[in-house]
JSON list of C-alpha atoms in Angstrom, two decimals:
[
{"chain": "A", "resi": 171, "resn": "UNK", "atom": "CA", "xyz": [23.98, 114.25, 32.33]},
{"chain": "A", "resi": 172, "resn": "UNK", "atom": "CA", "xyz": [27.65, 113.92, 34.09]},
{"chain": "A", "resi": 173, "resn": "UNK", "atom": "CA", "xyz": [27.04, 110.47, 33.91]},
{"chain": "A", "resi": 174, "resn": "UNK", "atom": "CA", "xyz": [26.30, 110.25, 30.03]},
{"chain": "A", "resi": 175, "resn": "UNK", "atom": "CA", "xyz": [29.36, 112.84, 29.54]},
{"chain": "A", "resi": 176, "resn": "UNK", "atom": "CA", "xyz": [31.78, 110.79, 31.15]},
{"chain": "A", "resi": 177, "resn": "UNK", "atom": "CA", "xyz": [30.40, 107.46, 29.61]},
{"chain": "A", "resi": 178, "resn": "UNK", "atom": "CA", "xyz": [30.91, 108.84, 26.28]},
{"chain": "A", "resi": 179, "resn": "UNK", "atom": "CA", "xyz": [34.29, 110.45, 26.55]},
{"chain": "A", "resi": 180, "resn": "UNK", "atom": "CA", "xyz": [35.73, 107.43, 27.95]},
{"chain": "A", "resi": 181, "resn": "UNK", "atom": "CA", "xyz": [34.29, 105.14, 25.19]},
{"chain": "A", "resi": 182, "resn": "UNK", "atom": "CA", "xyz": [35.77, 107.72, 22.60]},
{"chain": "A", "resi": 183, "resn": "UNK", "atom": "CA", "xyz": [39.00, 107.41, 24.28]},
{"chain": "A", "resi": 184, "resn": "UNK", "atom": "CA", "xyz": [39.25, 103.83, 24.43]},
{"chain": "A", "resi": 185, "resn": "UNK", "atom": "CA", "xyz": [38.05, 103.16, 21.13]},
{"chain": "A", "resi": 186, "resn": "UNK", "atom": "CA", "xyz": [40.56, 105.72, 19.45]},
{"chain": "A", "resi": 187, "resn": "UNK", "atom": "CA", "xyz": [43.35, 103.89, 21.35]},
{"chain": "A", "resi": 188, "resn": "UNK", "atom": "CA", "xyz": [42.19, 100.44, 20.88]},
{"chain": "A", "resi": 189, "resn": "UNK", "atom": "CA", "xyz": [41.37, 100.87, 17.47]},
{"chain": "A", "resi": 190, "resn": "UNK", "atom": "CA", "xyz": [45.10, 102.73, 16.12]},
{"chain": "A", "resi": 191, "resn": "UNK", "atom": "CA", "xyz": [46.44, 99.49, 18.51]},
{"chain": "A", "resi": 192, "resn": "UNK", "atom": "CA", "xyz": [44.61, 96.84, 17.37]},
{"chain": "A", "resi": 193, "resn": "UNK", "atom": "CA", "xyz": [45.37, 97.70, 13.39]},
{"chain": "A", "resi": 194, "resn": "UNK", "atom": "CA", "xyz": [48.66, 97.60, 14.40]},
{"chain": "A", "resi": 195, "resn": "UNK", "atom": "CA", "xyz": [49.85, 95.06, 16.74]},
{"chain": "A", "resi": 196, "resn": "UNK", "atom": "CA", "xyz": [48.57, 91.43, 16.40]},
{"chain": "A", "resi": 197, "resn": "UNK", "atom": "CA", "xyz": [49.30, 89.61, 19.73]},
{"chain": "A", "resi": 198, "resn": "UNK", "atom": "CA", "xyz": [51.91, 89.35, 22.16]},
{"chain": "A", "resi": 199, "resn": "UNK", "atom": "CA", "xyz": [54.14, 86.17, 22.98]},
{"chain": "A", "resi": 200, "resn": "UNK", "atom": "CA", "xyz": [55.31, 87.12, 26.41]},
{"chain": "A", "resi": 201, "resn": "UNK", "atom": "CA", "xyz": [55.33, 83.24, 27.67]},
{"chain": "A", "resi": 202, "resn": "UNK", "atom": "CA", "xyz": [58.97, 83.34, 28.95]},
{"chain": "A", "resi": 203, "resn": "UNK", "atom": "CA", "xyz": [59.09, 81.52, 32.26]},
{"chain": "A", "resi": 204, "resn": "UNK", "atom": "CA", "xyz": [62.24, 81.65, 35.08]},
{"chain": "A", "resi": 205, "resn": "UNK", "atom": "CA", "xyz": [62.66, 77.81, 34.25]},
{"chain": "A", "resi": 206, "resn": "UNK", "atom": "CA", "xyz": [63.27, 78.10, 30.80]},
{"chain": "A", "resi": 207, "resn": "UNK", "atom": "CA", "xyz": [66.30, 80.76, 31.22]},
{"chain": "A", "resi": 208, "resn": "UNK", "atom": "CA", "xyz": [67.81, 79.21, 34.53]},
{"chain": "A", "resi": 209, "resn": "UNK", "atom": "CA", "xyz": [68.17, 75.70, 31.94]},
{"chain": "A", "resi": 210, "resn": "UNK", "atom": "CA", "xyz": [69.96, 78.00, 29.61]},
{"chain": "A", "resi": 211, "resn": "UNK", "atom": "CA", "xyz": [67.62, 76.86, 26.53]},
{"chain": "A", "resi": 212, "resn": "UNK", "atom": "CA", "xyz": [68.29, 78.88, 23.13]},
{"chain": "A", "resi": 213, "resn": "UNK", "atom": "CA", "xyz": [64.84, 79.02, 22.29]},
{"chain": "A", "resi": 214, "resn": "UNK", "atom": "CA", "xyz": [63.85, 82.43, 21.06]},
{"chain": "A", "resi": 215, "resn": "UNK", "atom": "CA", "xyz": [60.53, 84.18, 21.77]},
{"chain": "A", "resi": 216, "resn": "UNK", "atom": "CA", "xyz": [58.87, 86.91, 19.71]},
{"chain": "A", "resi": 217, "resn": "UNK", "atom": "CA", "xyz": [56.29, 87.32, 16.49]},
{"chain": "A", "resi": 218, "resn": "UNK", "atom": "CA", "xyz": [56.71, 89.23, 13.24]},
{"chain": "A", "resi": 219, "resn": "UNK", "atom": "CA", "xyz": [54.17, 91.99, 13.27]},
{"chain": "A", "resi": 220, "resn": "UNK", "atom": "CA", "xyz": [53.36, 92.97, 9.54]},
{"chain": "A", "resi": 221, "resn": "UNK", "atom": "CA", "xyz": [54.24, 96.73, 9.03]},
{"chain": "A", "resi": 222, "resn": "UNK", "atom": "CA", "xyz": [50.95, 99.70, 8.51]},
{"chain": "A", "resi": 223, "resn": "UNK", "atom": "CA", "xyz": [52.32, 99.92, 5.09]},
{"chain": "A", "resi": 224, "resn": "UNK", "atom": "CA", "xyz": [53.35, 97.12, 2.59]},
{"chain": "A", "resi": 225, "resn": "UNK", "atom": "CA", "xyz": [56.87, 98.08, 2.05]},
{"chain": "A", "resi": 226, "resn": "UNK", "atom": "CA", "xyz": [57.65, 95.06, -0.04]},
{"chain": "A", "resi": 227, "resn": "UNK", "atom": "CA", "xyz": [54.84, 96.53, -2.72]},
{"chain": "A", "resi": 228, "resn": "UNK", "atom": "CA", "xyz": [56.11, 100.29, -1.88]},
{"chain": "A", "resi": 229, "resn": "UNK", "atom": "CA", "xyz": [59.38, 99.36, -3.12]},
{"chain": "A", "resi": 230, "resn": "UNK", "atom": "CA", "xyz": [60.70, 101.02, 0.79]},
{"chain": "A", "resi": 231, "resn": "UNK", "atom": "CA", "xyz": [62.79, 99.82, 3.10]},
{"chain": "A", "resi": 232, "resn": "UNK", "atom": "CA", "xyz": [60.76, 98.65, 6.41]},
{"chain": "A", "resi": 233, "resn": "UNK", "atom": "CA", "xyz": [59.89, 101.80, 8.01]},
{"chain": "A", "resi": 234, "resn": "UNK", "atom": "CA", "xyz": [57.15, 99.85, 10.47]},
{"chain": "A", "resi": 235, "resn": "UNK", "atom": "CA", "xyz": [58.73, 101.44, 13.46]},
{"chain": "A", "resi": 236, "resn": "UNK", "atom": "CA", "xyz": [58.55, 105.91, 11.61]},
{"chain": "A", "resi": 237, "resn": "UNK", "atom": "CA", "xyz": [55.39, 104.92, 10.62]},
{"chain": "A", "resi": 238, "resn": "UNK", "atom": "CA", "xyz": [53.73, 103.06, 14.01]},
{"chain": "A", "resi": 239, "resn": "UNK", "atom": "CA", "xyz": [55.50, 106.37, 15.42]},
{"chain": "A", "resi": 240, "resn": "UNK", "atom": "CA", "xyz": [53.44, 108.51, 12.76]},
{"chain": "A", "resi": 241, "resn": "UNK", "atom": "CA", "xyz": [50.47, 107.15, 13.55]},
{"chain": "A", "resi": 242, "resn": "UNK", "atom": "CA", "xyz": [50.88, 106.87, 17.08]},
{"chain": "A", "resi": 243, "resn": "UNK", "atom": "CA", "xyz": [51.23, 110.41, 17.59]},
{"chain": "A", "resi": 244, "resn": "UNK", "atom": "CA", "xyz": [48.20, 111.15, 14.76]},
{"chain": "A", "resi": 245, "resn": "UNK", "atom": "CA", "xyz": [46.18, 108.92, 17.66]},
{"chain": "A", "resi": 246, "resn": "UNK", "atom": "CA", "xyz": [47.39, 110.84, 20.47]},
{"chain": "A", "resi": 247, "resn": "UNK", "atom": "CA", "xyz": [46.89, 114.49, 18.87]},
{"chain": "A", "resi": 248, "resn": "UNK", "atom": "CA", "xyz": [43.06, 113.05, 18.24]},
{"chain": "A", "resi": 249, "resn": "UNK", "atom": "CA", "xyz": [42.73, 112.43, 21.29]},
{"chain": "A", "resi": 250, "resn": "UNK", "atom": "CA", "xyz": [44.06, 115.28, 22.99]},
{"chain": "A", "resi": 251, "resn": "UNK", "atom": "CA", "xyz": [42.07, 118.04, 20.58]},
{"chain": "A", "resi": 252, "resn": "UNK", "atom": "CA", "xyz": [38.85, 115.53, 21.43]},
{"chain": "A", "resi": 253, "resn": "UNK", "atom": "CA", "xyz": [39.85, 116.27, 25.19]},
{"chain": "A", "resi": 254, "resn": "UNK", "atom": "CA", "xyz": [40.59, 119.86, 25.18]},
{"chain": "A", "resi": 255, "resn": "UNK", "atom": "CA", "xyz": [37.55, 120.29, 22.99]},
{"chain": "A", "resi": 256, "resn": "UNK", "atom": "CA", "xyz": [35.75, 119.39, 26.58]},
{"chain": "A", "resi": 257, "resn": "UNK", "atom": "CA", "xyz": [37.97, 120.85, 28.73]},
{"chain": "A", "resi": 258, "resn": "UNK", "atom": "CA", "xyz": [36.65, 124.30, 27.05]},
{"chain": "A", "resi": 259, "resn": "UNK", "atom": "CA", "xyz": [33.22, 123.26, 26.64]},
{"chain": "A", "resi": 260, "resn": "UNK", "atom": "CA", "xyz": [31.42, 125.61, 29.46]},
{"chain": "A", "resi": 261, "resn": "UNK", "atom": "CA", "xyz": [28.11, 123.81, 28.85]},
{"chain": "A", "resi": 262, "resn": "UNK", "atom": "CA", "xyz": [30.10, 120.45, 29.86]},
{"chain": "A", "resi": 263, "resn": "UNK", "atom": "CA", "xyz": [29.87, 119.98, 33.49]},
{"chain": "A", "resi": 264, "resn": "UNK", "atom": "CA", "xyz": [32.79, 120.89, 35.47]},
{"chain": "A", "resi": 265, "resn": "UNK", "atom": "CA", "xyz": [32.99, 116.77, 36.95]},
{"chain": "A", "resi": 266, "resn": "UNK", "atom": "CA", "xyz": [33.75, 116.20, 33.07]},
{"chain": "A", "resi": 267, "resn": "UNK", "atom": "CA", "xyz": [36.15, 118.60, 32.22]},
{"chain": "A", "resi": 268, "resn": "UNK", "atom": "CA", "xyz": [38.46, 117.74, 35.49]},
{"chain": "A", "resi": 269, "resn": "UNK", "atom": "CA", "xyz": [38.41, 113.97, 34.38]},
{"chain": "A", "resi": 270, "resn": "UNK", "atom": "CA", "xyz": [38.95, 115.00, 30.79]},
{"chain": "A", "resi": 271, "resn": "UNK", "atom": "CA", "xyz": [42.04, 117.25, 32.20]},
{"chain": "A", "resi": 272, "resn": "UNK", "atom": "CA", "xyz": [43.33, 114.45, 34.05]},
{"chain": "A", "resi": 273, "resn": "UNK", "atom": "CA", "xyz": [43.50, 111.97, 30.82]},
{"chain": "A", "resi": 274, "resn": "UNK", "atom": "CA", "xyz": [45.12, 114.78, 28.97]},
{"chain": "A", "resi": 275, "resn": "UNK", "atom": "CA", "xyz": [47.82, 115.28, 31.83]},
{"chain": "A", "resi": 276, "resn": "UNK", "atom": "CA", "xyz": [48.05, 110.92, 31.43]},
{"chain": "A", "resi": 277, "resn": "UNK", "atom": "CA", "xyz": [48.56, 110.91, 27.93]},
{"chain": "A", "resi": 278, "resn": "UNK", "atom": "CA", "xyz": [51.71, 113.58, 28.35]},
{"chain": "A", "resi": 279, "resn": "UNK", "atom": "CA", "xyz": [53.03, 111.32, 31.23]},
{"chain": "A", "resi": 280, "resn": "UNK", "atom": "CA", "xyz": [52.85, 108.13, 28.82]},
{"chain": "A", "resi": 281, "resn": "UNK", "atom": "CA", "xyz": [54.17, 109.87, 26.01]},
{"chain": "A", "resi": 282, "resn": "UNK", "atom": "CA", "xyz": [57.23, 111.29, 28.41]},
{"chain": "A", "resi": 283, "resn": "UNK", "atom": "CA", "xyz": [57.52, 107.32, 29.69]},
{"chain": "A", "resi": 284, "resn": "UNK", "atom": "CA", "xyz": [57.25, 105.76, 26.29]},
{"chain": "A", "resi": 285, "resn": "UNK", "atom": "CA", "xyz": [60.39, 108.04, 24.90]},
{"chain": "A", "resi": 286, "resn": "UNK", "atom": "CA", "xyz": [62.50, 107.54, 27.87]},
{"chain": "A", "resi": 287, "resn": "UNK", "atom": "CA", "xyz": [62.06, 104.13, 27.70]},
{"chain": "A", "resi": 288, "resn": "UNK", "atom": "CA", "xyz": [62.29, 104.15, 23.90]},
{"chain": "A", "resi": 289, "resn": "UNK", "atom": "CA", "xyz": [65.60, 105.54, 24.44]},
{"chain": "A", "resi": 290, "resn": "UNK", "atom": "CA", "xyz": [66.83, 103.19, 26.86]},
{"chain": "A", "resi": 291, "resn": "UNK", "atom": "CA", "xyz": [65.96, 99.92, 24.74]},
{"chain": "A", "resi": 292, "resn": "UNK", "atom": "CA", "xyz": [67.86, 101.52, 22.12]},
{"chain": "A", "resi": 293, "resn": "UNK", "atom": "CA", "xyz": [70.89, 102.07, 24.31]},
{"chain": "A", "resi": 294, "resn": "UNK", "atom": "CA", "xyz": [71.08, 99.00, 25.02]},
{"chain": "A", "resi": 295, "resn": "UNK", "atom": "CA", "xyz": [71.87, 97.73, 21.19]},
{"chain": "A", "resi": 296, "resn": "UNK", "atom": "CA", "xyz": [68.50, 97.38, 20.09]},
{"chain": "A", "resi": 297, "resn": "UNK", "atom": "CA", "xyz": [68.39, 99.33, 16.25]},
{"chain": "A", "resi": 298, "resn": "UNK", "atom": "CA", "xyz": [64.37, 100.32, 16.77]},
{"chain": "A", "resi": 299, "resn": "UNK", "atom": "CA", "xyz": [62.57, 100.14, 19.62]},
{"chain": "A", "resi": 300, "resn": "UNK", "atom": "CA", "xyz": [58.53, 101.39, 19.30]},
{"chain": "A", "resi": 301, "resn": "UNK", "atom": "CA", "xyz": [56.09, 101.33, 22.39]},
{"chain": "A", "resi": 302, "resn": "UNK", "atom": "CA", "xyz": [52.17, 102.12, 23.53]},
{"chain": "A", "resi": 303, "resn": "UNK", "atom": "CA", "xyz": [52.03, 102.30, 26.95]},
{"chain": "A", "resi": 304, "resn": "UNK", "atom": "CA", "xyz": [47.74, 101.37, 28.33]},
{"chain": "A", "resi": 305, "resn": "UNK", "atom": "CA", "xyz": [46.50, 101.07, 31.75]},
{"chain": "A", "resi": 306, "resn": "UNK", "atom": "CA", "xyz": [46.60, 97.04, 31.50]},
{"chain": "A", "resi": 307, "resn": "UNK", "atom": "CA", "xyz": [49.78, 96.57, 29.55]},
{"chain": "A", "resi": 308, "resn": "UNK", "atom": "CA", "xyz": [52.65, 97.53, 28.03]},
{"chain": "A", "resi": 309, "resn": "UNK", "atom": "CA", "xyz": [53.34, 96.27, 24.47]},
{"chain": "A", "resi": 310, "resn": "UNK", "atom": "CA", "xyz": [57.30, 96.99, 23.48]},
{"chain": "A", "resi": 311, "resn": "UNK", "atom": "CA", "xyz": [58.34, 96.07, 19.91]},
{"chain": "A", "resi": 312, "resn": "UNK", "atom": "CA", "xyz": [61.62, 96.07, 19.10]},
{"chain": "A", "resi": 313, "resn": "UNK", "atom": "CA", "xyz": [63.73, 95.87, 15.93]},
{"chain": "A", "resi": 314, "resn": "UNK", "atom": "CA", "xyz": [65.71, 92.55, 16.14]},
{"chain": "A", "resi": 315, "resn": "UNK", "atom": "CA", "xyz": [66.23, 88.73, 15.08]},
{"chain": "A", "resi": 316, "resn": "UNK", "atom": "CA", "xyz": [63.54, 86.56, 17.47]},
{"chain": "A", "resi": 317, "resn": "UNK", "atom": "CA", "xyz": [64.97, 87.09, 20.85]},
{"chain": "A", "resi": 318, "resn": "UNK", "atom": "CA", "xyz": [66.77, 84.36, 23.25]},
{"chain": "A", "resi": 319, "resn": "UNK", "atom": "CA", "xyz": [64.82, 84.20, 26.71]},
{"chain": "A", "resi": 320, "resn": "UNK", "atom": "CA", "xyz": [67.70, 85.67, 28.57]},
{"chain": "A", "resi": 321, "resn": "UNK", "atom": "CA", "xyz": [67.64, 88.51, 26.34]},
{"chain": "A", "resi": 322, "resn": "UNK", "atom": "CA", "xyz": [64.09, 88.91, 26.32]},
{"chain": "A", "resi": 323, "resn": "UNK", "atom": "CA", "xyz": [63.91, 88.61, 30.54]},
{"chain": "A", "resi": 324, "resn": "UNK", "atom": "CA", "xyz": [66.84, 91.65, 30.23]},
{"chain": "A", "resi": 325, "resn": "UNK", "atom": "CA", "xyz": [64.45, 93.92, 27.90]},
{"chain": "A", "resi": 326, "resn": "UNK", "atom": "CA", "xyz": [61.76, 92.92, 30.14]},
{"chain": "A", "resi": 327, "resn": "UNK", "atom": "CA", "xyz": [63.23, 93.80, 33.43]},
{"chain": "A", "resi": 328, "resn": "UNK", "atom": "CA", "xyz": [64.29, 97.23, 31.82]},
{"chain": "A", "resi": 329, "resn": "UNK", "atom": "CA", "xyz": [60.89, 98.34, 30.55]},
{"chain": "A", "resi": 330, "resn": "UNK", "atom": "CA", "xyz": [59.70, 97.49, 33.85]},
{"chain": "A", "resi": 331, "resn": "UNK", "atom": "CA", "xyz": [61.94, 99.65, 35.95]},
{"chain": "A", "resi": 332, "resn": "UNK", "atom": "CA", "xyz": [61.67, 102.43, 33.64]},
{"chain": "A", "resi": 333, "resn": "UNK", "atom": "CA", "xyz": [57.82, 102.54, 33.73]},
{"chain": "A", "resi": 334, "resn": "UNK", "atom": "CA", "xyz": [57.03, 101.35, 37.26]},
{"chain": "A", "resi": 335, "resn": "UNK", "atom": "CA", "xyz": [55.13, 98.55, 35.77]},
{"chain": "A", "resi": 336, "resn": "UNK", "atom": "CA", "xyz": [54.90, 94.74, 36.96]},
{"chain": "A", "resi": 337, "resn": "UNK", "atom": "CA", "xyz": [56.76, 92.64, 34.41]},
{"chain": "A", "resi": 338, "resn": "UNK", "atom": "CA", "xyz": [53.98, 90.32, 33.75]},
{"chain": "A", "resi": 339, "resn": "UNK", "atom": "CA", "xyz": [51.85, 93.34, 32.01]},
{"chain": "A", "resi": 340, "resn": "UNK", "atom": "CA", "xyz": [55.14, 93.88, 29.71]},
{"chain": "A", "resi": 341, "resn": "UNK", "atom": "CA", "xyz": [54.44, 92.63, 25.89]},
{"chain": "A", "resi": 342, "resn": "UNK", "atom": "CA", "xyz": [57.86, 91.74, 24.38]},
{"chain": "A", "resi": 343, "resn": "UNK", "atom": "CA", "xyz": [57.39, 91.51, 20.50]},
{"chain": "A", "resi": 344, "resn": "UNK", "atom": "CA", "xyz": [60.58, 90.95, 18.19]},
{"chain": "A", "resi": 345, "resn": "UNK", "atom": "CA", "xyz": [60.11, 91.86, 14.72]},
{"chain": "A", "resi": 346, "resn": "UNK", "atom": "CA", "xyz": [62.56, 90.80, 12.27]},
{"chain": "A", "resi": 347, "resn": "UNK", "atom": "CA", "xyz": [63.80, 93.09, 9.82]},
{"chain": "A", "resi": 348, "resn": "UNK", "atom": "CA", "xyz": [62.95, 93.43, 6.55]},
{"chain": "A", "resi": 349, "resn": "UNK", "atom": "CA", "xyz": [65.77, 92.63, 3.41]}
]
């Protein structure tokens, strides 16, 4: 039964967050190597990732990065009623619940993470900056021009101090903005 519980509680969880990802974010280019910047090459790194909403047929300007934030946060709150829905569950066993309150206290810690680090991008001259922090990666999007490498290894080596995480699970993607 604790078995079956936890089974289906963390396929809910992944799908929720894979799914609201996947629709979202198509790939990562993160193929920068030491070489390339210590030659000083200009080549620039970084995909367009199409917005949720088609802003050229809205008429808008590109709002990808209020309404990835929109819908990240629709995810999250998902997630977490789906969670404390089985933390109060008494018939749930108690093995369950504690996992399910653990998640719940993860989810706050990336959310905490993904703002701080937000926050920093931006401070340093980026004009958006929109992130989803999972257990295997880190995918960063930021509002800009396709980067240069050095610039890219900079925004790299931030995100990873700021989370704790190894670079090479960091997910640089530069989306251009719209006119």
């Amino acid at each position: 039964m604790v078995l079956n519980i936890r089974r289906l509680l963390a396929v809910a969880v992944l799908l929720v967050v894979f799914v609201g990802i996947g629709g979202y974010l198509r790939g990562c280019n993160h193929k920068t190597s030491p070489d390339n910047l210590e030659k000083g090459e200009d080549r620039v790194i970084g995909e367009n990732v199409s917005p949720p909403g088609n802003s050229a047929v809205s008429g808008k300007k590109d709002d990808f990065f209020a309404e990835y934030r929109m819908e990240r946060e629709r995810i999250r709150g998902k997630q977490i009623e789906m969670l404390r829905n089985i933390i109060d569950n008494k018939n749930i066993e108690k093995e369950a619940r504690e996992a399910a309150s653990l998640r719940l206290v993860q989810i706050s810690n990336d959310m905490e993470r993904e703002m701080k680090t937000e926050a920093l991008v931006k401070s340093k001259g980026f004009e958006e900056c929109v992130m989803i922090i999972q257990p295997d990666i880190i995918t960063v999007v930021v509002g800009a021009d396709p980067l240069r490498l050095d610039r890219e290894k900079e925004l790299r080596d931030l995100v990873s101090q700021a989370t704790e995480a190894n670079p090479d699970k960091i997910c640089i993607i530069a989306r251009e903005p719209e006119d």
